[in-house]
Structure formats: C-alpha cells, structure tokens
XYZ file of C-alpha atoms in Angstrom:
456
model
C 0.556 -0.342 -0.146
C 2.849 1.976 0.773
C 4.513 2.211 -2.232
C 1.294 2.172 -4.076
C 0.219 5.198 -2.206
C 4.258 6.764 -3.465
C 3.484 6.063 -6.846
C 0.390 7.698 -6.810
C 1.918 10.931 -4.866
C 4.450 10.878 -7.662
C 2.402 11.039 -10.567
C -0.079 13.680 -8.878
C 2.302 15.748 -7.561
C 3.244 17.679 -11.055
C -0.049 17.426 -12.423
C -1.499 18.980 -9.212
C 1.291 22.016 -9.137
C 0.385 22.370 -12.656
C -3.696 22.859 -12.051
C -3.469 24.823 -8.530
C -0.233 26.583 -10.105
C -0.241 29.811 -11.878
C -1.591 28.596 -15.471
C -5.413 27.632 -13.978
C -5.233 30.172 -10.904
C -4.178 32.756 -13.838
C -7.278 31.581 -15.706
C -9.541 31.727 -12.804
C -8.115 35.716 -12.130
C -8.556 36.549 -15.893
C -11.927 34.884 -16.426
C -13.285 36.979 -13.404
C -11.858 40.382 -14.285
C -13.087 39.997 -17.886
C -16.711 39.037 -16.606
C -16.376 42.056 -13.930
C -15.223 44.399 -16.840
C -17.707 43.346 -19.417
C -20.730 43.338 -17.081
C -19.070 46.984 -16.302
C -18.918 46.138 -12.389
C -22.678 45.862 -12.139
C -22.284 42.933 -9.337
C -20.104 45.100 -7.031
C -22.806 47.971 -7.743
C -25.677 45.176 -7.190
C -25.103 44.060 -3.834
C -27.706 45.517 -1.720
C -30.143 44.968 -4.297
C -28.928 40.752 -4.691
C -29.691 41.259 -0.633
C -33.426 42.280 -1.323
C -33.808 39.251 -3.947
C -32.763 36.651 -1.182
C -35.369 38.082 0.808
C -38.235 38.602 -1.490
C -40.664 35.637 -1.609
C -40.272 33.844 -5.187
C -43.126 35.009 -8.001
C -46.251 33.038 -8.667
C -45.813 30.822 -10.904
C -41.612 30.449 -11.086
C -40.017 26.972 -11.750
C -37.842 25.345 -9.022
C -37.188 22.898 -5.872
C -36.039 25.396 -3.727
C -36.321 29.170 -2.413
C -33.611 31.846 -3.914
C -32.484 32.070 -0.216
C -32.335 28.111 0.299
C -30.397 27.782 -2.954
C -28.324 30.621 -1.728
C -27.469 28.854 2.060
C -27.067 25.060 -0.101
C -24.088 26.753 -2.028
C -22.840 28.446 0.926
C -23.000 25.035 2.903
C -20.577 23.420 0.068
C -18.152 26.397 0.608
C -18.149 27.510 4.097
C -15.895 25.020 5.590
C -12.542 24.161 6.896
C -11.360 27.073 4.396
C -12.521 29.759 5.959
C -10.778 28.429 9.323
C -7.901 26.519 8.540
C -7.539 27.591 4.745
C -7.056 31.348 5.796
C -4.758 30.132 8.783
C -2.728 28.498 6.224
C -2.485 31.226 3.774
C -1.109 33.232 6.775
C 1.472 30.691 7.934
C 2.796 29.974 4.269
C 2.427 33.563 2.559
C 2.257 35.555 5.433
C -0.841 38.401 5.972
C -0.199 39.827 2.815
C -2.051 37.074 1.214
C -4.982 37.707 3.009
C -5.243 40.853 0.481
C -4.541 38.788 -2.562
C -7.627 36.461 -1.221
C -9.943 39.485 -1.051
C -8.856 40.360 -4.879
C -9.591 37.425 -5.920
C -12.957 37.301 -4.491
C -14.079 40.969 -5.476
C -13.581 39.532 -9.510
C -15.059 36.171 -8.228
C -18.051 37.573 -7.156
C -18.794 38.484 -11.318
C -18.127 34.797 -11.609
C -20.250 33.429 -9.290
C -23.164 35.750 -10.935
C -22.190 34.350 -14.474
C -22.362 30.780 -13.388
C -25.468 30.725 -12.126
C -27.412 33.143 -14.838
C -25.949 30.589 -17.102
C -27.343 27.598 -14.635
C -30.756 29.192 -14.747
C -30.782 29.749 -18.442
C -29.859 26.630 -19.638
C -31.792 24.109 -17.049
C -33.378 21.183 -17.778
C -36.374 19.101 -16.220
C -35.233 15.509 -15.063
C -37.707 12.758 -15.078
C -38.694 13.382 -11.645
C -39.575 16.966 -12.162
C -36.986 18.253 -10.725
C -35.062 20.984 -12.144
C -31.059 20.397 -12.734
C -28.243 22.694 -14.338
C -24.926 23.504 -13.738
C -21.365 23.867 -15.999
C -22.612 20.390 -17.740
C -25.835 21.653 -18.925
C -24.786 24.993 -19.721
C -22.015 23.730 -21.852
C -24.029 21.006 -23.422
C -27.412 23.226 -23.968
C -25.588 26.800 -24.974
C -22.454 25.658 -26.821
C -24.173 22.954 -28.517
C -23.934 19.208 -28.775
C -20.693 19.239 -30.183
C -19.420 20.462 -26.873
C -20.819 17.244 -25.280
C -17.748 15.880 -24.176
C -16.314 18.634 -22.455
C -19.789 18.850 -20.328
C -19.191 14.849 -19.329
C -15.321 15.547 -18.742
C -16.536 18.528 -15.798
C -19.150 15.801 -14.679
C -16.594 13.047 -14.249
C -14.655 15.355 -12.039
C -16.986 16.992 -10.474
C -18.214 13.232 -8.983
C -14.846 12.244 -8.351
C -13.728 15.029 -6.603
C -16.881 15.492 -4.131
C -15.896 11.752 -2.579
C -12.266 13.151 -1.825
C -12.777 17.222 -1.315
C -16.646 17.170 -0.079
C -16.971 14.068 1.673
C -13.620 12.130 3.110
C -11.534 14.879 3.946
C -14.298 16.836 5.938
C -15.570 13.577 7.350
C -11.628 12.537 8.636
C -11.881 16.292 10.101
C -14.540 15.792 12.046
C -13.350 12.417 13.332
C -10.111 14.193 14.862
C -11.348 17.280 16.387
C -13.573 14.690 18.272
C -11.140 11.946 19.326
C -9.351 14.634 20.797
C -12.391 15.690 23.157
C -12.197 11.504 24.026
C -15.040 10.027 21.132
C -13.895 7.091 19.353
C -13.321 7.170 15.473
C -16.117 4.456 14.891
C -18.868 6.600 17.227
C -17.993 9.628 15.253
C -18.219 7.475 11.788
C -21.635 5.777 12.843
C -23.304 8.953 13.907
C -22.128 11.333 11.096
C -22.885 8.576 8.213
C -26.602 8.475 9.951
C -27.110 11.940 10.268
C -25.579 12.703 6.726
C -27.645 9.614 5.406
C -31.159 10.837 7.240
C -30.595 14.179 5.334
C -29.167 13.154 1.647
C -32.103 10.409 1.238
C -34.488 13.298 0.970
C -32.752 15.067 -2.101
C -32.201 19.168 -2.415
C -35.442 19.552 -0.839
C -33.964 18.059 2.497
C -30.520 19.194 2.028
C -31.728 23.010 1.381
C -33.859 22.824 4.810
C -30.635 21.382 6.541
C -28.695 24.049 5.068
C -31.045 27.375 5.493
C -30.953 26.468 9.153
C -27.563 25.743 9.921
C -25.564 27.581 7.702
C -27.000 30.966 8.780
C -26.838 29.863 12.802
C -23.282 29.197 12.692
C -22.501 31.654 10.207
C -23.504 34.176 12.817
C -22.052 32.514 15.853
C -18.941 31.987 14.456
C -18.854 36.149 13.216
C -20.309 36.999 16.163
C -17.357 35.367 18.135
C -14.470 36.863 16.247
C -16.234 40.430 16.602
C -15.848 39.917 20.316
C -12.489 38.975 20.255
C -11.636 42.067 17.881
C -13.467 43.899 20.427
C -11.714 42.907 22.977
C -8.166 43.881 20.666
C -9.719 46.963 19.360
C -7.043 48.851 19.733
C -4.882 46.034 17.085
C -6.885 46.236 14.236
C -5.413 49.478 12.656
C -2.641 47.621 12.703
C -3.740 44.328 11.623
C -4.868 45.739 8.437
C -1.588 48.116 8.007
C -0.116 44.701 8.374
C -2.299 42.932 5.730
C -1.827 45.498 3.420
C 2.017 46.199 4.058
C 2.701 42.499 3.710
C 0.913 42.095 0.727
C 3.553 44.249 -1.396
C 6.646 43.217 0.391
C 7.248 40.760 -1.499
C 8.329 38.245 0.667
C 6.255 35.070 1.832
C 6.334 34.002 5.979
C 7.989 30.773 4.559
C 10.525 32.729 2.953
C 9.562 32.527 -0.756
C 8.992 35.373 -3.134
C 6.055 38.005 -3.881
C 5.095 35.489 -5.974
C 4.542 33.072 -3.429
C 2.437 35.737 -1.250
C 0.068 36.702 -4.191
C -0.575 32.831 -5.668
C -1.091 31.405 -1.515
C -4.087 34.016 -1.365
C -5.507 33.540 -4.640
C -5.502 29.786 -4.168
C -6.972 29.975 -0.585
C -9.557 32.631 -2.179
C -10.535 30.161 -4.741
C -10.716 27.395 -2.224
C -12.815 29.141 0.175
C -15.521 30.439 -2.489
C -15.192 28.202 -5.277
C -15.975 30.681 -8.264
C -14.971 29.669 -11.227
C -14.796 25.904 -10.199
C -18.651 25.590 -11.336
C -19.672 24.036 -8.165
C -22.597 26.365 -6.789
C -24.322 26.862 -10.038
C -25.689 23.403 -9.870
C -27.475 24.261 -6.634
C -28.922 28.091 -7.903
C -30.032 25.714 -10.788
C -32.887 24.071 -8.359
C -33.601 27.799 -7.294
C -37.262 28.807 -7.541
C -37.194 31.802 -9.770
C -38.538 33.400 -12.814
C -35.291 34.771 -14.371
C -31.498 34.262 -14.091
C -30.390 37.832 -14.051
C -32.194 37.652 -10.482
C -31.020 34.141 -9.060
C -27.316 35.500 -10.485
C -27.444 38.473 -7.897
C -28.542 36.283 -5.070
C -25.632 33.744 -6.141
C -23.074 36.198 -6.179
C -23.684 36.984 -2.355
C -21.537 33.967 -1.629
C -18.890 34.990 -2.705
C -18.943 38.167 -0.701
C -20.014 36.495 2.614
C -17.768 33.730 2.487
C -13.929 35.385 2.146
C -15.262 39.133 2.247
C -16.766 38.264 5.749
C -15.983 34.985 7.434
C -12.488 34.907 6.173
C -11.632 38.054 6.931
C -13.409 37.626 10.444
C -10.664 34.559 10.624
C -7.586 36.941 9.419
C -7.959 39.412 11.798
C -8.348 37.070 14.976
C -5.215 35.629 13.713
C -3.127 38.697 13.230
C -4.572 40.900 16.184
C -3.813 37.979 18.632
C -0.409 37.540 16.796
C -0.737 33.897 17.036
C 0.857 33.791 13.696
C 4.143 34.164 15.319
C 3.883 31.685 18.023
C 5.743 28.336 17.551
C 4.887 24.383 18.180
C 6.538 22.162 20.379
C 8.743 21.205 17.474
C 9.739 24.818 16.769
C 7.452 25.360 13.737
C 4.918 27.809 12.985
C 1.671 26.959 13.645
C -0.788 26.441 10.770
C -4.244 25.322 9.927
C -7.237 24.690 12.473
C -4.219 24.434 15.291
C -3.363 28.223 14.765
C -7.113 29.267 14.451
C -7.639 27.529 17.916
C -4.657 28.959 18.948
C -5.328 32.797 17.955
C -8.801 32.097 19.497
C -7.501 31.583 22.864
C -4.783 34.452 23.024
C -7.612 36.591 22.696
C -9.676 35.095 24.883
C -8.813 32.316 26.834
C -10.805 29.039 26.429
C -12.512 30.682 23.523
C -10.497 27.709 20.799
C -13.652 25.723 21.550
C -15.378 27.761 19.110
C -12.887 26.903 16.106
C -13.683 23.475 16.432
C -17.415 23.667 16.603
C -17.364 25.486 13.668
C -15.568 22.880 12.161
C -17.653 20.261 12.773
C -20.688 22.141 12.007
C -19.216 23.551 8.777
C -17.708 20.284 7.807
C -21.010 18.360 8.323
C -22.869 21.266 5.911
C -20.070 20.603 3.112
C -20.846 16.972 2.910
C -24.130 17.872 2.390
C -23.880 21.005 -0.042
C -21.220 18.591 -2.153
C -23.173 15.301 -1.975
C -25.749 17.089 -4.229
C -23.282 18.351 -6.315
C -21.696 14.674 -6.846
C -25.066 13.003 -7.157
C -26.244 15.835 -9.877
C -23.137 15.271 -11.296
C -23.724 11.219 -11.615
C -27.000 11.756 -12.591
C -25.794 13.519 -15.481
C -23.185 10.533 -16.583
C -25.266 7.878 -15.794
C -29.250 8.982 -15.774
C -31.255 8.824 -12.437
C -30.805 5.148 -11.576
C -27.460 6.034 -10.373
C -28.310 8.629 -7.259
C -29.663 5.895 -5.218
C -26.885 3.671 -5.548
C -24.701 7.166 -5.184
C -26.191 8.312 -1.901
C -25.585 5.024 -0.096
C -21.807 5.264 -1.354
C -21.367 8.946 -0.503
C -22.567 8.089 3.209
C -20.183 4.621 3.266
C -17.274 6.749 2.606
C -18.156 9.109 5.368
C -18.055 6.395 7.695
C -15.394 4.396 6.102
C -13.014 8.415 6.324
C -14.137 9.058 9.666
C -12.917 5.482 11.058
C -10.085 4.406 8.625
C -8.184 8.232 8.500
C -7.430 9.834 4.993
C -4.601 8.837 2.715
C -2.387 12.051 1.512
C -1.974 10.734 -1.920
C -5.964 10.156 -2.584
C -6.714 12.984 -1.136
C -3.926 14.992 -3.516
C -5.486 13.348 -6.434
C -8.991 14.634 -5.392
C -7.410 18.279 -4.725
C -6.279 17.876 -8.629
C -9.791 16.689 -9.748
C -11.442 19.305 -7.721
C -9.119 21.603 -9.895
C -9.743 19.912 -13.062
C -13.280 20.793 -12.284
C -12.592 24.380 -12.875
C -11.153 24.022 -16.738
C -14.205 23.207 -18.107
C -16.536 25.213 -16.352
C -14.141 28.368 -17.393
C -13.903 27.770 -20.829
C -17.541 27.719 -21.143
C -18.433 30.709 -18.859
C -15.651 32.468 -21.731
C -17.588 31.153 -24.871
C -20.914 32.076 -22.795
C -20.022 35.668 -21.693
C -21.788 36.766 -24.494
C -25.440 35.658 -22.710
C -24.591 36.888 -19.696
C -23.773 40.327 -21.149
C -26.957 40.132 -22.767
C -29.297 39.059 -20.399
C -27.945 41.334 -17.568
C -28.521 44.658 -20.414
C -32.204 43.954 -20.646
C -32.443 43.377 -17.318
C -34.412 45.781 -15.453
C -32.807 46.812 -12.176
C -35.777 48.378 -10.286
C -37.999 47.299 -7.351
C -40.964 47.799 -9.495
C -39.529 45.123 -11.616
C -38.487 42.719 -9.422
C -41.047 42.499 -6.385
C -44.630 42.986 -8.605
C -44.245 41.722 -12.314
C-alpha cells in the first residue's frame, strides 16, 4: 500500500502543481476580471439589490424546487468549511498576512464569476425524469455551446463526481472525527453517527438538503462571526495595525515561509478560490434548482455567496489571527502553527478558553459541506449515468463518510481529489468565456428596479 501511495503521489504531484499553479489560478483570475469589466462592475454595484432578492418571496408561477435563499444557503453549505478557518490560517502561515489581501482581490472579481455561473445555470437548466430542475456547467456547456461540446460537459461531470468523494466528503469526515477524537470520542462512534446524520438528510434530496443548510449555515455563521467580533472588540486597538500589516505585507515581496512575492499572491489566490469556489462550477448546480423566473435575479443572489464567504467570514478569521499575533507562535517542534491549530491558538490568545468555537465551527461547517457536495456529486452522477444511479450514489456517499471517519486519510488519495477539484474549473471557465456574451445580453435586458423585481 505504501508503494502504491508513493507512486500515486509521484504521478499526481506535477499534475497538481500545474492545476493549482499559475496557469489555472491565472485563468480563474482573468475570467473574473473579464466578466467584471464586461458587466461594467454591475455585481459590485448591485450587492444590496442581491440582498433584497434573497429576502423577497419567489414570484407566483416561478419554476424550481427550492427558494432563492435556500439555493444560496445550499451553495454556502458547500463553500463555508475548513477553508474559512483552517485555509485562511494556512494562507497566513505560508504566504504571510499579505496573502489575505490577495484573497480579497480574487474574491472581488469572483463575485462576477459566481454571478455569471448562476445566470447560465438557470438559463440553460432542464427538467429531469422526476420533474426536478437540474443545471450547472455540464448543462450550460451542452445546451449553450451545442452538442459538439458534450464531451467537455461529461468531463466536468466526471471530475465533479470523483472530486466530491475526496474534498467534499472524505477530508471533511476525517477532520470531524479527528477533532472529536481529541475530546475522547472514538472514531467509530463519530463515523456511525455522522454517517447516519448525513444519510437522513441526503436521502431526501435537494429539498431536505436545502432545509438543513438554510438552518445550520446562517446559525453557525452568525455565531462564528459574533465570536470573532467579540475577540476583535477586546483587541480593538490592534485592528488598525492588523489592516496595515495585511496591506503592507501584500506588496513586501516576501512570504512567511521564505518564498518570493509571487508566493504571497499565489497563496492568497489559491486560498480565496478554495474558500468561495468561484470558477470551479460547483455552486451553479445548487442555484439551478432555485424557484425563480429570471436568470439574472438568481445571479444577483448567487454572487452574495462569494462576498459572505471570503470578504466577511475569511476576513474575520484573518483579523483574529493577526490581532492576537498567534501567527508568530511555534509548536512543540519549533515550527510555526498552521491550519486549524493556528485558528484555535488565535482564539485562545484573544480570550482564553474560546478555542472551542473553532472546533465547533469546524464540525458544523464540515457537516454542511458534506451535505452540499453530496448534491453536487449526485447531479454530476445522474448526468453521466441517469437517475437510476442516484440511490447507489447516495449509499456510496454515506459509506465514504463512515470509512473516512474510521480509517483516516491517505495524503496521496486526497491529493488526487484536490487535483480533480481543480480540473473541474477548466471546462467551466471555457464555457464562461464562450458564453459571456449571453450573460452580458441577459444582464443588459434586465431592469434593476424595485417595481420590476417585486411585482411583475
């Protein structure tokens, strides 16, 4: 087994460095910039409008299975996870505080990307054999670009289905069982309870997933942001200097791990993309099921996800870490703290004993990520193999939760899953660029007025 893992890692390492290196990361950034400029910066100007569209009830006669709010919470359930807590800490540990600035930059343009993804998802969605609305990159590639592009749609679905078992399932389950094991709870118990909980939700399909997400995600997000605000208020005098450190380090040309300026930028971009998934093509799968009568209206709802995920929650985590100066602490081996351990240390530095907030947040966010990604994987699977594959997929998904909780994780296998996660982006980005004219036209023809949106 060790030789297999070594061979797998040797094969995957160069592919992963390419997928998550400058070529793909740069393409994601260029796509976001192109869409934002083509939309004349409308996504930034209409954020408040998007909030209103979330709060307004769906119009009578609108097609879809879940409300716009539930669609947003389902997409957030998959994106708000370990990346917002451990990922931000990792970015600071490797790239320095300046990496946070570049997370903001990629997120700002990612708002336009997420908007375009949702617009196309609703525009080109279909109705499956059970009467449910289905959509996402595989559908807007096939229906928007034509049947000659079906191979690219299938490629996205294949990457999405396989990547979900790693990034959206196994890694999350392992993190939960690891966190609870430190509290004395055996991995077997965690695996069985977590697997049963996941089964109880995913067996009900998108409606049950959406209900769970619309309850857990807002509640945990508010509690986590509230805890961060308490710590920042207690450390208020350090907040201005924390922002100064972020901006100053962003252009200092030196990473925390000793790398060059490019490492700071790349680390910020990568963690920002991991956090909000703008460009990967996952979120539009959820937004395609929204009960809405207009693609643009749902697009304004979807783009809030990037803002909430990176510009709010990730920023809160980063400020707690920097104001507490936990990023300067060393572990027992003399290495700088990173990941969840750094976030926990930051909370404990700011307010002794408050580190449990991070642990609870990791558990809840990981659970909701498993739920959100189960729907993404299910849609990709049904696209490839038909509706008859949905039940086998759900059972296999739950089995993976239990297995990963108990058996642990192989770095090589999750490295491959990470690569597949990145490969999802390539078909999606090609489609976004080729279909950008459709996004621009739909946006130009939409009337952004209260009367149009609320009463028509």
